[in-house]
C-alpha atoms as a PDB file:
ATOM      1  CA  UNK A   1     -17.371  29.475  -3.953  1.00  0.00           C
ATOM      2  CA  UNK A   2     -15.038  28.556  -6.948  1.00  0.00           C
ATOM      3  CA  UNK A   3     -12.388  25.850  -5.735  1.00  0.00           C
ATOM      4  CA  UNK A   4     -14.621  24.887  -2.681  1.00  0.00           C
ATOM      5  CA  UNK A   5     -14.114  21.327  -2.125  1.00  0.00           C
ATOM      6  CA  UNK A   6     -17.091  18.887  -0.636  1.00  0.00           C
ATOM      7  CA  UNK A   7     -16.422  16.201   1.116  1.00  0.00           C
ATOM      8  CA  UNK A   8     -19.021  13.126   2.348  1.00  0.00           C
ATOM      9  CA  UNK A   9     -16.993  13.366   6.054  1.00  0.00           C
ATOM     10  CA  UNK A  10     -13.738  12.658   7.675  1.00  0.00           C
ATOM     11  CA  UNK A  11     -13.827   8.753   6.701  1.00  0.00           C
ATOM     12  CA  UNK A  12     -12.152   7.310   3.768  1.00  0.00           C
ATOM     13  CA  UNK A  13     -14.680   6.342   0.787  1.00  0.00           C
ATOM     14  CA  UNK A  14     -14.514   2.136   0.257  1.00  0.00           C
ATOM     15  CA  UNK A  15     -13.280   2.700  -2.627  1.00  0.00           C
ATOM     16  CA  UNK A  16      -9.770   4.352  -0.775  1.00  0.00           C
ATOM     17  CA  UNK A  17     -10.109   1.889   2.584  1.00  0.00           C
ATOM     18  CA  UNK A  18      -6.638   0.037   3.003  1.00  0.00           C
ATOM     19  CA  UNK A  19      -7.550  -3.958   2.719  1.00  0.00           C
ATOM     20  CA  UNK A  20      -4.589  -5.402   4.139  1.00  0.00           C
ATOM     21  CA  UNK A  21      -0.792  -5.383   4.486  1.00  0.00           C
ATOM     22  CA  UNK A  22       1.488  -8.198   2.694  1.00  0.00           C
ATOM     23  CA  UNK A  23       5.443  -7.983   4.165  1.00  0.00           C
ATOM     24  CA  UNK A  24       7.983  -9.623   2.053  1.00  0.00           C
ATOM     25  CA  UNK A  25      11.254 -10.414   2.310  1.00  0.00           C
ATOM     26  CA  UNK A  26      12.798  -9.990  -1.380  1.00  0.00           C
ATOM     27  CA  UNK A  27      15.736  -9.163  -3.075  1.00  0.00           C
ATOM     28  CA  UNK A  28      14.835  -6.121  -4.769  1.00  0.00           C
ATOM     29  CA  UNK A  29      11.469  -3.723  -5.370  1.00  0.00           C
ATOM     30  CA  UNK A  30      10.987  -5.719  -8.961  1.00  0.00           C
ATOM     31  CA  UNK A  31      10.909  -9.012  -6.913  1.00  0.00           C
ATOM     32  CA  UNK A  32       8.481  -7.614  -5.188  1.00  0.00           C
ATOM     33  CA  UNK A  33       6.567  -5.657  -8.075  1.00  0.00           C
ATOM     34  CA  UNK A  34       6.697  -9.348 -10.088  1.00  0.00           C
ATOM     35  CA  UNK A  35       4.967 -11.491  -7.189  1.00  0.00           C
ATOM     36  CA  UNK A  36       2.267  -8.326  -7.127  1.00  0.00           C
ATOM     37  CA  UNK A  37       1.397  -9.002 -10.636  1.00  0.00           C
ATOM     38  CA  UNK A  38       0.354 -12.399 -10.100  1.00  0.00           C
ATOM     39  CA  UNK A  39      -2.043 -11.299  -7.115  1.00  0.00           C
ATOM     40  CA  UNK A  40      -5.559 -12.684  -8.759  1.00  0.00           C
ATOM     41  CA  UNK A  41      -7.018  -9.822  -7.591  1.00  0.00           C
ATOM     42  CA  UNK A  42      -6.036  -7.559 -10.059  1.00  0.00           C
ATOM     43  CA  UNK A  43      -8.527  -9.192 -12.280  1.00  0.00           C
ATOM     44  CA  UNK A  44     -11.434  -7.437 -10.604  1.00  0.00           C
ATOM     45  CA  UNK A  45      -9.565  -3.929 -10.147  1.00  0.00           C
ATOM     46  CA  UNK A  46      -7.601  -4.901  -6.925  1.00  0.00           C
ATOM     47  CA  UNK A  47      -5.248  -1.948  -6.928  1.00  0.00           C
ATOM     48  CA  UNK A  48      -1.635  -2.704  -5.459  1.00  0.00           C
ATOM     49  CA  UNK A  49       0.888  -0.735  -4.127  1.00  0.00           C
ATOM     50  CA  UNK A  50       4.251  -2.119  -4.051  1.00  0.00           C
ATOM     51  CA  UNK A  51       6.826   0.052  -1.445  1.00  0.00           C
ATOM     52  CA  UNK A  52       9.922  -0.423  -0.008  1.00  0.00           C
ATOM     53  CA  UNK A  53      10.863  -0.330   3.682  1.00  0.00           C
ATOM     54  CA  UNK A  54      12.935   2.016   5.494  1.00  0.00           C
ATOM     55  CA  UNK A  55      15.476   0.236   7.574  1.00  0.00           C
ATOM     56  CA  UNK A  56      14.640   1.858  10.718  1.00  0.00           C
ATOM     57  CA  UNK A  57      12.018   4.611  11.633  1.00  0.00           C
ATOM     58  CA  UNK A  58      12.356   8.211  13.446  1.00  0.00           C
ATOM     59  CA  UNK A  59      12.531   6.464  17.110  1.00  0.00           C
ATOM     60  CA  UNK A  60      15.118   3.387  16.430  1.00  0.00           C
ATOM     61  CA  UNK A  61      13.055   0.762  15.314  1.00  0.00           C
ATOM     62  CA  UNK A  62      15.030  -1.672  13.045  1.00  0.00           C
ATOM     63  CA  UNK A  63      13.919  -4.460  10.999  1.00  0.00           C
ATOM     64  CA  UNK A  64      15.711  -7.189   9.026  1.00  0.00           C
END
């Protein structure tokens, strides 16, 4: 059918998997953004996401 999407199964492709978590403690989202650009990674297509933090979630949960 036109629009019909096909997917390979409910897992994420490799390509999509999430390789790890760095936490910093910066002064600002272009802190963090300028230590992400010196990740050697990037040279072979690493793909970063940089994101800020919320202060505390839905149930409470603080952080510093």
């Amino acid at each position: 059918p036109t629009g019909a999407r096909v997917t390979d199964g409910p897992y994420a492709e490799a390509k999509e998997a999430i390789g790890g978590y760095f936490f910093l403690t910066v002064a600002n989202l272009d802190e963090a953004t300028a230590i992400a650009q010196s990740h050697p990674g990037l040279a072979y297509g690493l793909i970063i996401e940089v994101r800020s933090m919320t202060v505390a979630c839905h149930l409470g949960v603080t952080h510093r």
